[in-house]
Every structure is written in structure tokens, then in C-alpha cells.
mmCIF file with all atom_site columns, C-alpha atoms in Angstrom:
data_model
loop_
_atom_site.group_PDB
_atom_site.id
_atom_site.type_symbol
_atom_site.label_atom_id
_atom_site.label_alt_id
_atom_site.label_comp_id
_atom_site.label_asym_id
_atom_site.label_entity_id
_atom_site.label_seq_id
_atom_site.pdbx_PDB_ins_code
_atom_site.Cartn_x
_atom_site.Cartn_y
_atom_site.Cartn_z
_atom_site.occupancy
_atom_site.B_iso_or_equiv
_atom_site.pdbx_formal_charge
_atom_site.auth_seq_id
_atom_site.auth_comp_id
_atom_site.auth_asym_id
_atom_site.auth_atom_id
_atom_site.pdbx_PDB_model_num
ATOM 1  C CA . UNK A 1 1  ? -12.357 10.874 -6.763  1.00 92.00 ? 1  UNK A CA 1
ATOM 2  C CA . UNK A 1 2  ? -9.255  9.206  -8.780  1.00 95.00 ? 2  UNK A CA 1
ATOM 3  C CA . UNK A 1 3  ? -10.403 10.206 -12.264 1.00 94.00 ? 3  UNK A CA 1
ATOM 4  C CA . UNK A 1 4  ? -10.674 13.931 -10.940 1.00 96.00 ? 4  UNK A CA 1
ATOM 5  C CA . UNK A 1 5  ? -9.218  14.407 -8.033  1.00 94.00 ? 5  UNK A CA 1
ATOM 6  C CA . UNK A 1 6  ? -9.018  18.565 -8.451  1.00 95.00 ? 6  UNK A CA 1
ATOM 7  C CA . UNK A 1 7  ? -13.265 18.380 -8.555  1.00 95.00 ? 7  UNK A CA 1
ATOM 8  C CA . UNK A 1 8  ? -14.610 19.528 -5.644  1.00 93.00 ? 8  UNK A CA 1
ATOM 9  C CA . UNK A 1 9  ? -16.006 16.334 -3.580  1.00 96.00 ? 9  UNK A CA 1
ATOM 10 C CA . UNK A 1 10 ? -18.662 17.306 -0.935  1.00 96.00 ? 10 UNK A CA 1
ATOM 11 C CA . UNK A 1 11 ? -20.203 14.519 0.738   1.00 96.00 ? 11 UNK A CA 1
ATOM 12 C CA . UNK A 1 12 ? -23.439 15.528 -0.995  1.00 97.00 ? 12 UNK A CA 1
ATOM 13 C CA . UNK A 1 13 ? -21.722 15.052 -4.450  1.00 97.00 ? 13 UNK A CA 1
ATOM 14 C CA . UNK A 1 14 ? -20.726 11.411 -3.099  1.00 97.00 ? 14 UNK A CA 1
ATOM 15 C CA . UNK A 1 15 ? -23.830 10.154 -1.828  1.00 98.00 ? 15 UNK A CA 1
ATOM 16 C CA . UNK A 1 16 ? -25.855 11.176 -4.606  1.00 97.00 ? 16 UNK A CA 1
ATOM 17 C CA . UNK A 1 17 ? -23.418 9.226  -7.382  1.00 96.00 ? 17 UNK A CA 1
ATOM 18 C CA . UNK A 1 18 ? -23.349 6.301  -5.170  1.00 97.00 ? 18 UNK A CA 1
ATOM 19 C CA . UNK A 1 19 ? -27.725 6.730  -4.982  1.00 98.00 ? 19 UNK A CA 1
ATOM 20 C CA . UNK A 1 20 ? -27.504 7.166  -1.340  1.00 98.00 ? 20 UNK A CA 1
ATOM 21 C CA . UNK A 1 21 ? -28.595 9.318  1.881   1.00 98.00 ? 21 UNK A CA 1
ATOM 22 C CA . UNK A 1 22 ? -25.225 11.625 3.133   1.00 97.00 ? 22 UNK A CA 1
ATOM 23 C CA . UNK A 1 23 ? -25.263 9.870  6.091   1.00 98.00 ? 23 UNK A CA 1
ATOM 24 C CA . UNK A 1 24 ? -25.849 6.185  4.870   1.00 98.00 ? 24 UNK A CA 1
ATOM 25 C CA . UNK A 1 25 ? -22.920 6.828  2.394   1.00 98.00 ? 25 UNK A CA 1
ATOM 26 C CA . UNK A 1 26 ? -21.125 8.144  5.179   1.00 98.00 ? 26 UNK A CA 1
ATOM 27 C CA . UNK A 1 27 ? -21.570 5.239  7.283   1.00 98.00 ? 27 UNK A CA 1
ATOM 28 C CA . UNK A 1 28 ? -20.902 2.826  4.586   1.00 98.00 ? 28 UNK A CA 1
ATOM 29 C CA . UNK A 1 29 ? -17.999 4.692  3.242   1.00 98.00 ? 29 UNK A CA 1
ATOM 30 C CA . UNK A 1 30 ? -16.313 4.480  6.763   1.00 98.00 ? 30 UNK A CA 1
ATOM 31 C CA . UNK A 1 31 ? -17.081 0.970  7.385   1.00 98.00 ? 31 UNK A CA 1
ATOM 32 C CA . UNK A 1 32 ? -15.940 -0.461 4.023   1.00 98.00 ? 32 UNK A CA 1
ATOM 33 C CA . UNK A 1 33 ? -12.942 1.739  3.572   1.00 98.00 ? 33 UNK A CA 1
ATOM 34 C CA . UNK A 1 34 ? -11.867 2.597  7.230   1.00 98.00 ? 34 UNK A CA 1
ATOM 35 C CA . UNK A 1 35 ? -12.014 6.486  7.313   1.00 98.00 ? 35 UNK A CA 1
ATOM 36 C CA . UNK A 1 36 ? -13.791 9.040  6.650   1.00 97.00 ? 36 UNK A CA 1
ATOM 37 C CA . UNK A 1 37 ? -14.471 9.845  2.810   1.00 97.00 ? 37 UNK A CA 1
ATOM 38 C CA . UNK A 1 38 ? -12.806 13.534 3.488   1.00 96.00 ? 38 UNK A CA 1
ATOM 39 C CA . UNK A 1 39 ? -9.790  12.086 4.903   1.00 97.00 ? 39 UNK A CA 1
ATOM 40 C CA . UNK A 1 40 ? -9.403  9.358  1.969   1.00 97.00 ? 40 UNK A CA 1
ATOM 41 C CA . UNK A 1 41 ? -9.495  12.240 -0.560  1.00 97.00 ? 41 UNK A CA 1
ATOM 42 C CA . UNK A 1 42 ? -6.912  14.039 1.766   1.00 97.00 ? 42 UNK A CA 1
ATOM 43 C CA . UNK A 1 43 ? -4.766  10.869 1.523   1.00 97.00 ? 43 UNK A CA 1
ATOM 44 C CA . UNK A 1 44 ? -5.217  10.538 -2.082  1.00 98.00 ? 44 UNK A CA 1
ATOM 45 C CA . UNK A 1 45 ? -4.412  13.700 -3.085  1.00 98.00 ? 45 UNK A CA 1
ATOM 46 C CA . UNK A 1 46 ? -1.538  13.697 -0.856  1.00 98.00 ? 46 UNK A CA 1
ATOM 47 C CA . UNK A 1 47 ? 0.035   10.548 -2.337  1.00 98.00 ? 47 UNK A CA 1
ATOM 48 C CA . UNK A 1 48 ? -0.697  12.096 -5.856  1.00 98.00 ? 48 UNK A CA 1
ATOM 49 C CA . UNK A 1 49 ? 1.428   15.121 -4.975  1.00 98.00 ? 49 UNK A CA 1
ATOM 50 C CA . UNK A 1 50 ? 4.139   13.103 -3.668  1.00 98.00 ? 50 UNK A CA 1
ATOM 51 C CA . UNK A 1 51 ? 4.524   11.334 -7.389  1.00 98.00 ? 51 UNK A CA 1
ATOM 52 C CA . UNK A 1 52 ? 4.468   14.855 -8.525  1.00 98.00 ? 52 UNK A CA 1
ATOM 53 C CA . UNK A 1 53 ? 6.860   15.829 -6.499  1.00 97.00 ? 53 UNK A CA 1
ATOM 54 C CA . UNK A 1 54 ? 9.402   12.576 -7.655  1.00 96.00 ? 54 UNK A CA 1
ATOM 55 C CA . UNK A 1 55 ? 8.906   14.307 -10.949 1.00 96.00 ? 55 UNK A CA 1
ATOM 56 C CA . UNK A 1 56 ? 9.865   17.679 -10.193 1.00 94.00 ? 56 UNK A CA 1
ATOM 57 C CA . UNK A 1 57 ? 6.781   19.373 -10.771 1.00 96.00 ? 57 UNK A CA 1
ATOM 58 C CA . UNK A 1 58 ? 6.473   22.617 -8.715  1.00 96.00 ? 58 UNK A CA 1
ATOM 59 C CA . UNK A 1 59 ? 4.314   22.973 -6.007  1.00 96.00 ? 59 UNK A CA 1
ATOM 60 C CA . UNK A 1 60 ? 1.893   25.502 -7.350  1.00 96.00 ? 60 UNK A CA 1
ATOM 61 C CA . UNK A 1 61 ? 0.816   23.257 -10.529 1.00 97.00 ? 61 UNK A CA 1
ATOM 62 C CA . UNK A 1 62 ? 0.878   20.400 -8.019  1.00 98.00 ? 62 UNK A CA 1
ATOM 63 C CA . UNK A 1 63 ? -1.242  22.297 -5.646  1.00 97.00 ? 63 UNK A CA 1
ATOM 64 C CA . UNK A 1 64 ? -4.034  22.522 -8.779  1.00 96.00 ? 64 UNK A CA 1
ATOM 65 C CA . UNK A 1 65 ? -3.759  19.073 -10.522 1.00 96.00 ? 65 UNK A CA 1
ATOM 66 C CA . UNK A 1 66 ? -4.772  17.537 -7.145  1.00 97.00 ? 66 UNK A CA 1
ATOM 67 C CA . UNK A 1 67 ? -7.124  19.949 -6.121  1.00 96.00 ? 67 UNK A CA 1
ATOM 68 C CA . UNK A 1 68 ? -5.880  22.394 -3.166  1.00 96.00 ? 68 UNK A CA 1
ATOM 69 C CA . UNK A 1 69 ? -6.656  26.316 -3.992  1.00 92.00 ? 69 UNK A CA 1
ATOM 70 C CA . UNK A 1 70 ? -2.997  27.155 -3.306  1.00 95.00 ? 70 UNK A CA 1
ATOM 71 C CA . UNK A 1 71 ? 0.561   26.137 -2.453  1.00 96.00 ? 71 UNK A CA 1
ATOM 72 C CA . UNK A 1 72 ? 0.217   27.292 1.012   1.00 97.00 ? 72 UNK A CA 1
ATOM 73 C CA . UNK A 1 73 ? -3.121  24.600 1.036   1.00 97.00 ? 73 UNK A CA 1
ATOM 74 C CA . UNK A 1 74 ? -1.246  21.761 0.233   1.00 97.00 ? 74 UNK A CA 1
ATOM 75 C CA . UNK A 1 75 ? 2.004   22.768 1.792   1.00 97.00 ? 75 UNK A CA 1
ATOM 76 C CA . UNK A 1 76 ? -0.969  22.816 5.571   1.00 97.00 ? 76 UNK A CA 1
ATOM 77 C CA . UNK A 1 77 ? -2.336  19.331 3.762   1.00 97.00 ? 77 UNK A CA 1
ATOM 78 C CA . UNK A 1 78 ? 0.672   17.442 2.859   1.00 98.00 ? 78 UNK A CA 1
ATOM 79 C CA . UNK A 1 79 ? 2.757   18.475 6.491   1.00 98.00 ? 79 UNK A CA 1
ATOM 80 C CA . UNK A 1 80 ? -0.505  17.165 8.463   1.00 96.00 ? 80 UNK A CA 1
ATOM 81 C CA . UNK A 1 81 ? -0.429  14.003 6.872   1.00 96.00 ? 81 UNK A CA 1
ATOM 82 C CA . UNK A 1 82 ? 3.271   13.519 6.393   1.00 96.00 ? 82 UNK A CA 1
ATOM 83 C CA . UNK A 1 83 ? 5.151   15.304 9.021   1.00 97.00 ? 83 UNK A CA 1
ATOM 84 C CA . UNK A 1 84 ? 6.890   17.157 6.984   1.00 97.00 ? 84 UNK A CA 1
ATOM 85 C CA . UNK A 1 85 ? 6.911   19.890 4.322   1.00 96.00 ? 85 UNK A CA 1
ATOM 86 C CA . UNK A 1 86 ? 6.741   18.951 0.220   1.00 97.00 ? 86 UNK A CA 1
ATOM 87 C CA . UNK A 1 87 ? 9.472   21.010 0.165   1.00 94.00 ? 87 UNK A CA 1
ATOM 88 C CA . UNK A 1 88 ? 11.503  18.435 3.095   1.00 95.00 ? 88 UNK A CA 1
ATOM 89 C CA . UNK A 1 89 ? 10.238  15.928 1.655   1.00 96.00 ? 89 UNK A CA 1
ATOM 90 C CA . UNK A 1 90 ? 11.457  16.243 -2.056  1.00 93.00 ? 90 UNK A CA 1
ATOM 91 C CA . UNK A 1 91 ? 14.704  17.065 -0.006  1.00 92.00 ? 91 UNK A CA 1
ATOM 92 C CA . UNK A 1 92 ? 14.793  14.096 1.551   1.00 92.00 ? 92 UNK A CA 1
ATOM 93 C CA . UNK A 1 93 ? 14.043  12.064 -1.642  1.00 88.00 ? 93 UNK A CA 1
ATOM 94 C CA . UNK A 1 94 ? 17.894  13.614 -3.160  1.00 82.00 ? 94 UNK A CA 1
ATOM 95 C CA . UNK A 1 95 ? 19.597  12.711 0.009   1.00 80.00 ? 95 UNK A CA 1
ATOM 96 C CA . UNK A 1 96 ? 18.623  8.725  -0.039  1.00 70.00 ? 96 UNK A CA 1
#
């Protein structure tokens, strides 16, 4: 999930690399790491936009480096887990 974050990660995918049942992964994926192995991703793709982002990159090659089929994806992604827009929050990032 760090080395390729853009790959398409289905729980599947996961359990099988780690030799496991989906829902034993699950399970131990939740208990060891404290959410859900969807909402890490989210997270981590999230906080690799928002370096992106402090480096000017624009949003659509952002949107495909970290794996989201569009802008409009990751704008829906990044204002769920932030609060606020990429755009707002590159914004905020010049006024500070």
C-alpha cells in the first residue's frame, strides 16, 4: 500500500499477500492498526496528496499518483477526511 499506493487494494488483494482468510486479515488488520484497512489507505493517500499539494502539484496528477480515478474523487476523499477542500487547504497553507 506505500510502495504503490495508485494499485488498486481490495481486501482480497490484502489477505492473500499477507497468506490469510479476508476476514482473518480483516480482523487482524483492525486490531493491530486501529481501523479498517480501506480507511488506512484513505488516510494514506490523503496525507500523500497533501505533500503534493505543499509542492504545487495540480490536483489532477495528484488525483493519479495516489490512486483516485479523478479530481472530483479526491477532491469527495480529501474534504471527508479533512474538512475541507485541497483546493482550501493549499489556500490555507499561503495564508500561515
Amino acid at each position: 500500500m506505500h510502495e504503490q499506493p495508485a494499485r488498486e487494494w481490495s481486501l482480497a488483494r490484502l489477505a492473500g499477500i499477507a497468506g490469510m482468510s479476508r476476514s482473518v486479515f480483516a480482523g487482524n488488520f483492525r486490531d493491530i492498526v486501529g481501523c479498517t484497512a480501506g480507511a488506512y489507505l484513505q488516510g494514506w493517500r490523503i496525507r500523500l496528496a497533501q505533500q503534493a499539494l505543499r509542492q504545487g502539484k495540480r490536483l489532477k496528477m495528484i488525483a493519479i499518483e495516489v490512486g483516485y480515478g479523478s479530481e472530483a474523487a479526491l477532491s469527495r476523499a480529501f474534504k471527508a477526511q479533512c474538512g475541507v477542500t485541497p483546493r482550501a487547504w493549499r489556500q490555507s497553507l499561503a495564508a500561515d
